[in-house]
Coordinates of C-alpha atoms and ligand atoms in Angstrom, one line a residue:
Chain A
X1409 CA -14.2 -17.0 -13.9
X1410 CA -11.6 -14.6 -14.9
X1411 CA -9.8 -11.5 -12.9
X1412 CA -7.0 -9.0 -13.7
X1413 CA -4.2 -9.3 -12.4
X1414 CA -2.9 -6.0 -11.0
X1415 CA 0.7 -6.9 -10.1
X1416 CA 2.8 -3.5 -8.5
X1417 CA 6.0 -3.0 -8.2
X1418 CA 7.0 -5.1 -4.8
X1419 CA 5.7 -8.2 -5.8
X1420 CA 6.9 -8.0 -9.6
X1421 CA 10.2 -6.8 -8.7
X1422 CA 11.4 -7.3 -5.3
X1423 CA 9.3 -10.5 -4.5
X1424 CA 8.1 -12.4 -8.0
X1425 CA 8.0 -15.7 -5.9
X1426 CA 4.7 -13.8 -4.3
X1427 CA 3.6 -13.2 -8.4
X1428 CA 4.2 -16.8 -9.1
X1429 CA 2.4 -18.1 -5.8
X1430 CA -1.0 -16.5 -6.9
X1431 CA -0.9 -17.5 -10.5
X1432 CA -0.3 -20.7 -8.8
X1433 CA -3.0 -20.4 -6.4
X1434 CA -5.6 -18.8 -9.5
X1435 CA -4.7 -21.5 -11.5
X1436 CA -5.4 -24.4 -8.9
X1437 CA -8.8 -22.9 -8.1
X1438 CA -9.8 -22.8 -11.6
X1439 CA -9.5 -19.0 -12.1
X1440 CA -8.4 -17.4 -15.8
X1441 CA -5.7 -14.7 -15.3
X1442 CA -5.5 -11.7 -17.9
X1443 CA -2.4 -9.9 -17.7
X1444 CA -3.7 -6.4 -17.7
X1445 CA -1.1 -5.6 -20.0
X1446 CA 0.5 -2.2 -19.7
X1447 CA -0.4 -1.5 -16.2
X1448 CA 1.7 0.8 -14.3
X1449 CA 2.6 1.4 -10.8
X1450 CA -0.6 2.2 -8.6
X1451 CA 1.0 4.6 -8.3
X1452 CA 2.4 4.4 -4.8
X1453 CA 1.9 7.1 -1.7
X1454 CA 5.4 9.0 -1.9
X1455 CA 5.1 9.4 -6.1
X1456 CA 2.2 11.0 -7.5
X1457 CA -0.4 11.0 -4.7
X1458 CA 2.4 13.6 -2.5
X1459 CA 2.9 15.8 -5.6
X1460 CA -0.3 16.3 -7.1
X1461 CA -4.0 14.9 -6.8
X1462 CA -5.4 15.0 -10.1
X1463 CA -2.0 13.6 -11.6
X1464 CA -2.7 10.8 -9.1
X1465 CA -6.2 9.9 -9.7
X1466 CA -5.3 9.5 -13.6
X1467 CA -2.5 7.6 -13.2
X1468 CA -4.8 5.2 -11.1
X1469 CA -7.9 5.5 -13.5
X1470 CA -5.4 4.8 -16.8
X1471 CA -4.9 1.3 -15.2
X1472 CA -8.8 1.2 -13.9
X1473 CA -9.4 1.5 -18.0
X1474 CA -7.4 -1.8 -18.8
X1475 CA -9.7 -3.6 -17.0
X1476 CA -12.6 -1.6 -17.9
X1477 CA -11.6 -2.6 -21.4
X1478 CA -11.6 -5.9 -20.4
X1479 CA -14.3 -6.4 -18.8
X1480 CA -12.5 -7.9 -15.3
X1481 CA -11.9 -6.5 -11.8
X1482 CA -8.3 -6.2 -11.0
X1483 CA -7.0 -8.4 -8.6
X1484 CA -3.8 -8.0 -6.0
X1485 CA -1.7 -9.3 -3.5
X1486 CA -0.5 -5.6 -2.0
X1487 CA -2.1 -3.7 0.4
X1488 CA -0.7 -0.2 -0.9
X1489 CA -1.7 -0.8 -4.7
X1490 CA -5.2 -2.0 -3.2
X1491 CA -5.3 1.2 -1.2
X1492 CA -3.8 3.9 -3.7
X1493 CA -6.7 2.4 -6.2
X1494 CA -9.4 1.8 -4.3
X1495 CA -9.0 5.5 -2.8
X1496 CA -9.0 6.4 -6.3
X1497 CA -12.2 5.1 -7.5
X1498 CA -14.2 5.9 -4.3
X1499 CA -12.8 9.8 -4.8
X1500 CA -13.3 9.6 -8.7
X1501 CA -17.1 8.2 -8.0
X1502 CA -17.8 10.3 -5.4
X1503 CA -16.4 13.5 -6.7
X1504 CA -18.0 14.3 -10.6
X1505 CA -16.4 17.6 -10.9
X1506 CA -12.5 15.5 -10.2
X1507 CA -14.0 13.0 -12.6
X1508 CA -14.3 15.3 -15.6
X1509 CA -11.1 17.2 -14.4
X1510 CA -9.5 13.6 -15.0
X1511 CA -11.1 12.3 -18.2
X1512 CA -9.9 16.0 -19.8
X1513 CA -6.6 14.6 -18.6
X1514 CA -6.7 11.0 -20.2
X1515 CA -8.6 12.5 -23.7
X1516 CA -4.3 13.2 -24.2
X1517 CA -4.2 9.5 -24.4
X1518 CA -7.4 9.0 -25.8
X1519 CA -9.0 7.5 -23.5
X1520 CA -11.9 7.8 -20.6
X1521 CA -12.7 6.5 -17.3
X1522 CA -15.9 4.8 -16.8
X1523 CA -15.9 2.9 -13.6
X1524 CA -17.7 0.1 -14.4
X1525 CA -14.6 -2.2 -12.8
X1526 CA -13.5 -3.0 -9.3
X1527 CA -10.0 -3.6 -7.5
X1528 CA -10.1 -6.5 -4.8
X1529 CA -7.7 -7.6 -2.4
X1530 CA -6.4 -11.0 -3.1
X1531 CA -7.2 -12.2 0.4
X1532 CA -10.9 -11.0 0.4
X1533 CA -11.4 -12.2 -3.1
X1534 CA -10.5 -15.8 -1.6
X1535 CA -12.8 -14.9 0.8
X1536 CA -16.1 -13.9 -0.7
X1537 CA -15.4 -15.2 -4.2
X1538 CA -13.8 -18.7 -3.5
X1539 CA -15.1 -19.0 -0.1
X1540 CA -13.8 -21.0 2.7
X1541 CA -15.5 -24.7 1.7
X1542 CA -14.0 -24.3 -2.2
X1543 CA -10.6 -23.5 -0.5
X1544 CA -10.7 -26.4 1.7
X1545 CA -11.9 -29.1 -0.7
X1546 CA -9.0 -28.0 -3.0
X1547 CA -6.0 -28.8 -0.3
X1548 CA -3.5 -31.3 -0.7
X1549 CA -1.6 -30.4 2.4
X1550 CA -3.1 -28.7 5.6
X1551 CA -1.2 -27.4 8.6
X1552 CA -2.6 -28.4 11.5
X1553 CA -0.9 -27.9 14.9
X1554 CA 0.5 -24.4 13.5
X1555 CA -0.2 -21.3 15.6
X1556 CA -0.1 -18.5 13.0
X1557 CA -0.3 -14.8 14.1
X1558 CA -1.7 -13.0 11.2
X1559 CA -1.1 -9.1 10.1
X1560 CA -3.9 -8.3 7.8
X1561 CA -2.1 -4.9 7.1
X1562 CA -3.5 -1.2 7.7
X1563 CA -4.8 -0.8 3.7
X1564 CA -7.2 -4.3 4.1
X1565 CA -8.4 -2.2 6.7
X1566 CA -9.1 1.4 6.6
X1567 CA -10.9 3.7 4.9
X1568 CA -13.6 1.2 5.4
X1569 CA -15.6 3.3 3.7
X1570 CA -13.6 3.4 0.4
X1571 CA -13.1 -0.8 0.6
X1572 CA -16.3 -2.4 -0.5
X1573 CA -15.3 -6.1 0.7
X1574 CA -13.4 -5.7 3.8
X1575 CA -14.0 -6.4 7.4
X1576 CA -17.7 -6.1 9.2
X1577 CA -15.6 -4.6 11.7
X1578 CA -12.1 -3.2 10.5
X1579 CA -10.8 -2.9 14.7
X1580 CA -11.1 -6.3 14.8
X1581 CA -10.7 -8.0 11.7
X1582 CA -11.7 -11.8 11.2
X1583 CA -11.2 -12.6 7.5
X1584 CA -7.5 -13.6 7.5
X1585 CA -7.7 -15.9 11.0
X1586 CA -10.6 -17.3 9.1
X1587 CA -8.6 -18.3 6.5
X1588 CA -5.8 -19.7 7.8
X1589 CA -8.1 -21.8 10.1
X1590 CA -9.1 -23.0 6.6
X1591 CA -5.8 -24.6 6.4
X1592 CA -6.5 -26.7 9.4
X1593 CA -4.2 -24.2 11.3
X1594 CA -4.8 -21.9 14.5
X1595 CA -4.9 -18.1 13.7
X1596 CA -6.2 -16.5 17.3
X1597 CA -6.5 -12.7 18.4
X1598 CA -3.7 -11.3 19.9
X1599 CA -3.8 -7.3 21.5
X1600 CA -1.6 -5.8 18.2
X1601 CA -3.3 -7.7 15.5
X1602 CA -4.1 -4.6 14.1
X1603 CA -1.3 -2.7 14.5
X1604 CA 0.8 -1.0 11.6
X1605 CA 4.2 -2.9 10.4
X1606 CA 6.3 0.1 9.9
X1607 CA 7.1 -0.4 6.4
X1608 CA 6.8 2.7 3.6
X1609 CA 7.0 6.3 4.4
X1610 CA 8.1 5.3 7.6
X1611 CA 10.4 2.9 7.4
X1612 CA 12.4 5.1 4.7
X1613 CA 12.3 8.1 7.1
X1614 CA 13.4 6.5 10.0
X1615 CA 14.4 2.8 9.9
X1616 CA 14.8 2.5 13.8
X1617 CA 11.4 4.3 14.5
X1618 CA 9.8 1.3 12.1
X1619 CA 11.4 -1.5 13.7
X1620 CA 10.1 -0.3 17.0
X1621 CA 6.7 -1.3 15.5
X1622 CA 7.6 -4.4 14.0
X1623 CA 9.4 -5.4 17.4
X1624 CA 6.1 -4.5 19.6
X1625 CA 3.8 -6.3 17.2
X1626 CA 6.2 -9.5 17.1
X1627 CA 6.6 -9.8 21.0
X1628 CA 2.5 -9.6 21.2
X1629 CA 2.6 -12.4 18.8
X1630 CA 5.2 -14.1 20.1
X1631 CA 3.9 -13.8 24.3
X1632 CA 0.5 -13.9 23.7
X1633 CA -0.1 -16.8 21.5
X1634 CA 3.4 -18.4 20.9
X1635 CA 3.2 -18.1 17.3
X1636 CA 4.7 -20.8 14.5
X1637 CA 4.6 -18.1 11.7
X1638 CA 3.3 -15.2 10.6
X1639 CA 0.9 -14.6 7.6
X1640 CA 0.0 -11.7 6.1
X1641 CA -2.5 -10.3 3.5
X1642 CA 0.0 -7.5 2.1
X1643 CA 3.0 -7.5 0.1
X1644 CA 4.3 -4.8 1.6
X1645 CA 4.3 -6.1 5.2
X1646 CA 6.0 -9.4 4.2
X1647 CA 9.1 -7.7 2.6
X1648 CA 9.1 -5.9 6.2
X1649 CA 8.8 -9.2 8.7
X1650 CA 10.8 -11.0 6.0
X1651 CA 13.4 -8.5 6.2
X1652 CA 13.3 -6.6 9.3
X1653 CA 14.0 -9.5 11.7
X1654 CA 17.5 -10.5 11.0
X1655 CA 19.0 -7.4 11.5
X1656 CA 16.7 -6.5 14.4
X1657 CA 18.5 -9.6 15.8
X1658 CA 21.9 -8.7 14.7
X1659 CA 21.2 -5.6 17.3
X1660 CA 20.1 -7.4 20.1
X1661 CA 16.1 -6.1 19.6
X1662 CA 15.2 -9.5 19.2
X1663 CA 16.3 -12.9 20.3
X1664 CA 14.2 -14.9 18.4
X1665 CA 12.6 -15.2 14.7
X1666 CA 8.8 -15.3 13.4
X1667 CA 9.2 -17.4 9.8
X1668 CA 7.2 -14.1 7.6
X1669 CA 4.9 -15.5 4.4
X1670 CA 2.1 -13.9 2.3
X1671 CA -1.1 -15.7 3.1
X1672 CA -1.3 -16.9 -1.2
X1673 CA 2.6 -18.1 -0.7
X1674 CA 1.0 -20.5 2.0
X1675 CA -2.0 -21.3 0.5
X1676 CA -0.1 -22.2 -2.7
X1677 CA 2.3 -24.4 -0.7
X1678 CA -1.2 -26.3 0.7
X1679 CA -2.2 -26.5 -3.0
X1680 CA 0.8 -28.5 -3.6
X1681 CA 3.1 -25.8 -5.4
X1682 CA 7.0 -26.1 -5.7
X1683 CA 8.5 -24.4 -2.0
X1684 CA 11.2 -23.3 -4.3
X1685 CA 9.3 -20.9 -7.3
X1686 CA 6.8 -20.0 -4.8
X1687 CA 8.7 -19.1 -1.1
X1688 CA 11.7 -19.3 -2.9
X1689 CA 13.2 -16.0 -1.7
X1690 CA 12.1 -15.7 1.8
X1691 CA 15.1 -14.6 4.1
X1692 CA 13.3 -16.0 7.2
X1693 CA 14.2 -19.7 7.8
X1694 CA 11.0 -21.4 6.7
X1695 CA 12.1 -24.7 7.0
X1696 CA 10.1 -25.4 9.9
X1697 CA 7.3 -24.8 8.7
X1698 CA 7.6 -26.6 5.1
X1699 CA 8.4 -29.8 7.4
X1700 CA 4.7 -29.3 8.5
X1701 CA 3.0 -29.5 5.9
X1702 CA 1.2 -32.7 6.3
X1703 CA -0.5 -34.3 3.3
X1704 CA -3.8 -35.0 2.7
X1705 CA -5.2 -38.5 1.9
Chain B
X1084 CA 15.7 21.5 36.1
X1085 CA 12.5 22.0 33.8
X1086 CA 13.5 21.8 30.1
X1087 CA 13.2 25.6 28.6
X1088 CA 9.3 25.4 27.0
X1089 CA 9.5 27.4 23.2
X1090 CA 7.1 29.9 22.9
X1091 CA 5.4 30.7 19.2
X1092 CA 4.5 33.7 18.4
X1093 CA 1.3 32.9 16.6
X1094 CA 1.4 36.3 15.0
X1095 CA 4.7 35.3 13.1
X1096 CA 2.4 32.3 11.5
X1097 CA 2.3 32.9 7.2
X1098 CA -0.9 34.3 6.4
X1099 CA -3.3 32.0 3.9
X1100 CA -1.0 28.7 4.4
X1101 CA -4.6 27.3 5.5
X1102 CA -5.7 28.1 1.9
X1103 CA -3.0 27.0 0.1
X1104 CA -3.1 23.9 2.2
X1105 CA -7.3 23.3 1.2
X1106 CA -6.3 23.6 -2.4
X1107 CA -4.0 21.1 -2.3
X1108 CA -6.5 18.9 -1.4
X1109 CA -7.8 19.1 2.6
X1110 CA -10.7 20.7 1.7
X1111 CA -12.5 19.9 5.7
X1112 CA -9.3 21.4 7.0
X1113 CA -11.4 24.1 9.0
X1114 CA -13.8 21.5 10.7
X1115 CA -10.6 19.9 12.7
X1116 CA -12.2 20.6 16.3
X1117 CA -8.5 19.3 17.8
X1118 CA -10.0 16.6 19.5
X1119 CA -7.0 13.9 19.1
X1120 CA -9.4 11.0 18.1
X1121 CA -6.9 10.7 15.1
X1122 CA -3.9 10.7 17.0
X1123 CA -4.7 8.2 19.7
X1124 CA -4.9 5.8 16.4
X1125 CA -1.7 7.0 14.8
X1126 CA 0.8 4.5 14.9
X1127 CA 3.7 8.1 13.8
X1128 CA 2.2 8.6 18.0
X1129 CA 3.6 5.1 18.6
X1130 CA 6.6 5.5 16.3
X1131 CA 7.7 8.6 18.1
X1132 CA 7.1 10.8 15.2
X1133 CA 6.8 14.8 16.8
X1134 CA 4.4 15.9 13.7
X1135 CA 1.2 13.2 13.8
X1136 CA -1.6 14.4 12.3
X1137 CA -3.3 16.4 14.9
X1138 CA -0.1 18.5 15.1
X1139 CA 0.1 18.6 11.5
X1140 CA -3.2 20.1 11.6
X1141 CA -3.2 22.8 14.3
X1142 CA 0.4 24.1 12.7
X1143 CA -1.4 24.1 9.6
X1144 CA -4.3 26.1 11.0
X1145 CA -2.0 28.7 12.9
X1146 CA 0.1 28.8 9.9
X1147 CA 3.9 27.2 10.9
X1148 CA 4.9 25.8 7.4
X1149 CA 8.1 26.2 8.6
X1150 CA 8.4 23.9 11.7
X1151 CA 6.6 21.4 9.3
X1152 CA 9.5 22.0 6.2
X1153 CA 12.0 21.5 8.7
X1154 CA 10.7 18.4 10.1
X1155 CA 10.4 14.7 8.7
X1156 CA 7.5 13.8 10.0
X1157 CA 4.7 14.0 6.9
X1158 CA 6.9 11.9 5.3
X1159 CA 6.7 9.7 7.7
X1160 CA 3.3 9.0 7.4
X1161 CA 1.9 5.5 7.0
X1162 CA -1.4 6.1 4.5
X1163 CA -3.0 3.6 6.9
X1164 CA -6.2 5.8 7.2
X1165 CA -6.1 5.3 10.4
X1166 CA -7.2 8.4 11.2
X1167 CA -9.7 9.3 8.2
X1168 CA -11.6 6.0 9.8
X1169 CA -11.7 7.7 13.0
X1170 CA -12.4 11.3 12.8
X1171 CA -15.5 12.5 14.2
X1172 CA -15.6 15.7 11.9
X1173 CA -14.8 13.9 8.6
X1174 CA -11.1 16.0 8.2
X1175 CA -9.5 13.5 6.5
X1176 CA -6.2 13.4 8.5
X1177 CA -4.8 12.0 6.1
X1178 CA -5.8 13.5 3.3
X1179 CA -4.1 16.9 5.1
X1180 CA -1.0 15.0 5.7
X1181 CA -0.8 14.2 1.6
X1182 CA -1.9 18.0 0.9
X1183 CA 0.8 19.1 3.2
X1184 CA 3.4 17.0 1.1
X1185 CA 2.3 18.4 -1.5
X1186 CA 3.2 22.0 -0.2
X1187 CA 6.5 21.1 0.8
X1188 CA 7.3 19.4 -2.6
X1189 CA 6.7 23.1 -4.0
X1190 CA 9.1 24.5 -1.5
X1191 CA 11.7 21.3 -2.6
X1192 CA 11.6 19.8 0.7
X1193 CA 11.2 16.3 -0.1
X1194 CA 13.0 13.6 1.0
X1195 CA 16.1 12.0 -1.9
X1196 CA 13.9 8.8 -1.8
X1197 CA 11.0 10.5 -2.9
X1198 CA 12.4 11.6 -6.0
X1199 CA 13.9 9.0 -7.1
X1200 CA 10.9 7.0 -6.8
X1201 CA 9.0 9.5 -8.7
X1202 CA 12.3 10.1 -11.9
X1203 CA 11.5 5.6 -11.4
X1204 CA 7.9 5.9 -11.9
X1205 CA 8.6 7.9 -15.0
X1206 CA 11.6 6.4 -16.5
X1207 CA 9.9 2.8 -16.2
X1208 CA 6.0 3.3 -14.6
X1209 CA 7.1 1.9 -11.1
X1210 CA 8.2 3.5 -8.3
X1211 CA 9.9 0.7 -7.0
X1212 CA 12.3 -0.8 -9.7
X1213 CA 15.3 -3.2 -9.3
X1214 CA 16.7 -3.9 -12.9
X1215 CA 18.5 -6.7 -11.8
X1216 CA 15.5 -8.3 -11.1
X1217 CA 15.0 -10.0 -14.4
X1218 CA 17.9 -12.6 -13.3
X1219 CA 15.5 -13.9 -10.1
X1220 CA 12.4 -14.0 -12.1
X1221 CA 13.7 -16.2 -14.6
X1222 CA 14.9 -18.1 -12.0
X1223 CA 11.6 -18.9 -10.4
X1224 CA 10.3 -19.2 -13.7
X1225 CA 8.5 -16.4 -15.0
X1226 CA 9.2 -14.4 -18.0
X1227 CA 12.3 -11.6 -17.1
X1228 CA 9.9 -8.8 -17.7
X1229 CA 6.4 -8.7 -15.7
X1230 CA 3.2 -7.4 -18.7
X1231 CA 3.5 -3.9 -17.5
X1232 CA 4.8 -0.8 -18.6
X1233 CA 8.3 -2.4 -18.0
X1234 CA 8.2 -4.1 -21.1
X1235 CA 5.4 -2.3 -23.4
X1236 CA 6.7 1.4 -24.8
X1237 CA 3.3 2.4 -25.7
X1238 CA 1.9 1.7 -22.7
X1239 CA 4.8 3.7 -20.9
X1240 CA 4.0 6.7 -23.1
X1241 CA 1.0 6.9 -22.0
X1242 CA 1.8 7.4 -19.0
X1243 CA 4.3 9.2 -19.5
X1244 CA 1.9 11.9 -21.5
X1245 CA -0.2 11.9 -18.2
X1246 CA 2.3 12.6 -16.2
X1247 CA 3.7 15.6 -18.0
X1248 CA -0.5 17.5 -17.7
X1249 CA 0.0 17.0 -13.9
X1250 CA 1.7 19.6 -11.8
X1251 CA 4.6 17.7 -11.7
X1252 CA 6.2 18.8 -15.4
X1253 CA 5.9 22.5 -13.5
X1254 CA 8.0 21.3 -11.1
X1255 CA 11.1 20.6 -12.1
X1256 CA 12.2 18.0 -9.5
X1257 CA 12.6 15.0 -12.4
X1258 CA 13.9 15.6 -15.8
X1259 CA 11.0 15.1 -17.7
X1260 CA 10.6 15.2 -21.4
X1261 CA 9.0 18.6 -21.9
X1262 CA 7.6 17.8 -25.7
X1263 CA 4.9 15.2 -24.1
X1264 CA 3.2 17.6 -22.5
X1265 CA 1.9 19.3 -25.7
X1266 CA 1.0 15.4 -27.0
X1267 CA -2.8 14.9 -27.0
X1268 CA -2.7 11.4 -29.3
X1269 CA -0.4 8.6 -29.2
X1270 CA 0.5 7.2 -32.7
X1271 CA 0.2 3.4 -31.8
Ligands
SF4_959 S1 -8.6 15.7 12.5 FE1 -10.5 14.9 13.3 S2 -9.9 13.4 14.8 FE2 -8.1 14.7 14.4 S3 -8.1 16.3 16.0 FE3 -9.2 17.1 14.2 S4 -11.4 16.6 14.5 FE4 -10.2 15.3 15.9
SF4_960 S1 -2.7 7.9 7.6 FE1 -0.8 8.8 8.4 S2 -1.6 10.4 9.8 FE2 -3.3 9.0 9.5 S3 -3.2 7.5 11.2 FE3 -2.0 6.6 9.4 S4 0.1 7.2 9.7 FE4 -1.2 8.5 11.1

């Protein structure tokens, strides 16, 4: 099998050990990456989309047509690419008029959108596509004994509508705890799994009001079910756990730290990969958690 | 003592701001009933934020742009879809919040992040951009440049072209190079 790989900005540029972790993971399952080269930014919620929404829908539909021209779905590990181009497609194939007004917008570039390709979210791609039996037979380390409180992030969830893979339920989401179980760890409910992590818009409009969120979403992890570590399915929701707790400390918000990973970091470290190319550039102290990795005989 | 209560004068509201506000993309903007569905899922509500999305939407419908230009609550907004999920009439919260961004872009109230992340997208096709971040890829072992528009110039014209057709080149918030606008071919 073979998938695009839709990197973004974040991951490419802020976090490559995230890129490297899923070409690891692809690689271990026995899934061909293409590039997608010449992909752009999706482009993200404060660029195009809040200026203009034609200009947005083509800027999202010129990297829909590298795939297209491929013949792949695009793959990715961040929530906001996964939403700003899935919202994209479900407007452009809902909406024929906003269709043509964009393909009279991409003839410039000689080019047309077709929609005969798909964007999926890494984590629900291991979900329905690998499934939970291929992930497990593949693991050379599991983690049992971990709690992990998971944050599937807001754009794995909703518009449900616009995500044709997500959740049965998006209020109470099951795919990610599923996955982590897969690991031989514990991923149980806890009253804010759902809740938003405060990074974007409003973490660059008002940094305290953000880490309000992150704080009442960490204590419901930490009281409810004493968590080990926190996964989550979005790129942009690491950089914010992995960043947002040491200086949260530093002001007496917090007295404690949740170790912060992508849930394709850790499933790469329970394929065997390098801690160093693949977690290498976590700020949270994830030490404890690599000295858990037990291996399997 | 009770805190003074401001009074609007609803009469003072700008005329056709609803409009403007459905052509920039809420186009269910009318069907809001004000029922607060969307803002008892709005985590701006739990942030603090003074301008959620229902509030958005009723200044909106009695046509006070101005408490929204002076406020930086829109940009606040977390694109969770929260709220679109939620809505009983099908208003798209969210989709008014972005439309109302978009108004506020053509008065230049936008936040400094907001255009450098846009003059980013253009310069380079991402919005986020460190260029020291070559150094740490290497490092971890991938080539210094990702296979995006970062390192292909043709690919970057592209998009380039397509952003100078969108309302943006009329904007004037980004230098932009006015000649692609009239380009309908690349030479490869
Ligand atoms: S936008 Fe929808 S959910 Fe929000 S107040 Fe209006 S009708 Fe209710
Ligand atoms: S999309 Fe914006 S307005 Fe709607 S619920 Fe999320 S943060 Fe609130």
């Amino acid at each position: 099998m073979k998938v695009g790989f839709f990197i973004g900005c974040n991951t490419a540029f802020n976090r490559p050990d995230l890129e490297k972790a899923f070409r690891f993971v692809l690689n271990a399952l026995n899934v061909e990456i293409d590039d997608l080269d010449g992909q752009s930014c999706c482009p993200t919620w404060g660029t195009m989309p809040s200026v203009d929404e034609a200009g947005w829908y083509a800027l999202g539909a010129r990297n829909f047509i590298i795939s297209e021209e491929k013949n792949v779905d695009m793959v990715t590990v961040c929530g906001s690419c996964y939403g700003s181009l899935s919202e994209t497609k479900y407007k452009l194939d809902k909406k024929p008029e906003l269709k043509e007004k964009v393909n009279e917008m991409l003839k410039a570039i000689g080019k047309e959108y077709k929609g005969t390709t798909r964007i999926r979210l890494a984590t629900n791609f291991l979900y329905n596509e690998i499934g939970i039996e291929r992930i497990k037979n593949a693991l050379k380390y599991n983690l049992e004994g971990v709690t992990i409180g998971v944050q599937p992030g807001c754009h794995s969830l909703w518009p449900s509508e616009a995500y044709l893979e997500g959740e049965r339920d998006p209020f109470h989401p099951v795919m990610l705890r599923e996955l982590c179980e897969a690991l031989g760890a514990s991923a149980p409910y806890y009253s804010r799994i759902i809740d938003c992590c405060g990074m974007g818009g409003m973490r660059s409009t008002n940094v305290e009001a953000s880490y309000k969120l992150v704080k009442t979403k960490l204590d419901s992890m930490k009281d409810e079910i004493k968590a080990d570590l926190l996964v989550t399915g979005c790129s942009s929701c690491l950089i914010q756990f992995d960043t947002a707790q040491a200086p949260m400390k530093k002001d007496k918000m917090i007295d404690y730290e949740i170790p912060s990973v992508h849930y394709v970091q850790l499933l790469a470290l329970c394929l065997g990969a390098d801690p160093q190319q693949v977690v290498g550039l976590s700020t949270t102290d994830l030490n404890g958690i690599l000295g858990k990795l037990k291996k399997i005989n | 003592m009770a805190e003074a209560i401001e009074v609007l004068n609803i009469s003072e509201g700008e005329l056709g701001f609803s409009d403007e506000i459905m052509k920039l993309g809420a186009e269910e903007l009318l069907d809001c009933i004000q029922c607060a569905k969307c803002a008892a899922a709005c985590p701006m509500v739990l942030a603090g934020f003074e301008f959620f999305n229902k509030r958005i939407i009723q200044s909106i419908l009695i046509g006070q742009k101005e408490i929204l230009l002076d406020d930086s609550s829109i940009w606040a907004c977390q694109a969770c879809n929260r709220c679109t999920e939620v809505c009983p009439r099908k208003v798209e919260p969210f989709g008014v919040v972005m439309a109302m961004r978009r108004s506020a872009i053509r008065e230049f109230a936008l936040p400094t992040l907001a255009v450098e992340g846009l003059k980013s997208l253009y310069d380079v096709g991402h919005a986020v951009y460190f260029s020291n971040a070559g150094e740490i890829r290497k490092k971890i072992g991938l080539p210094e440049k990702p296979p995006t528009t970062a390192s292909n110039a043709q690919a970057l014209k592209e998009l380039r072209i397509l952003m100078n057709k969108s309302a943006l080149s009329s904007l004037g918030i980004i230098p932009m190079d006015s000649g692609l606008s009239d380009v309908t071919c690349c030479e490869v």
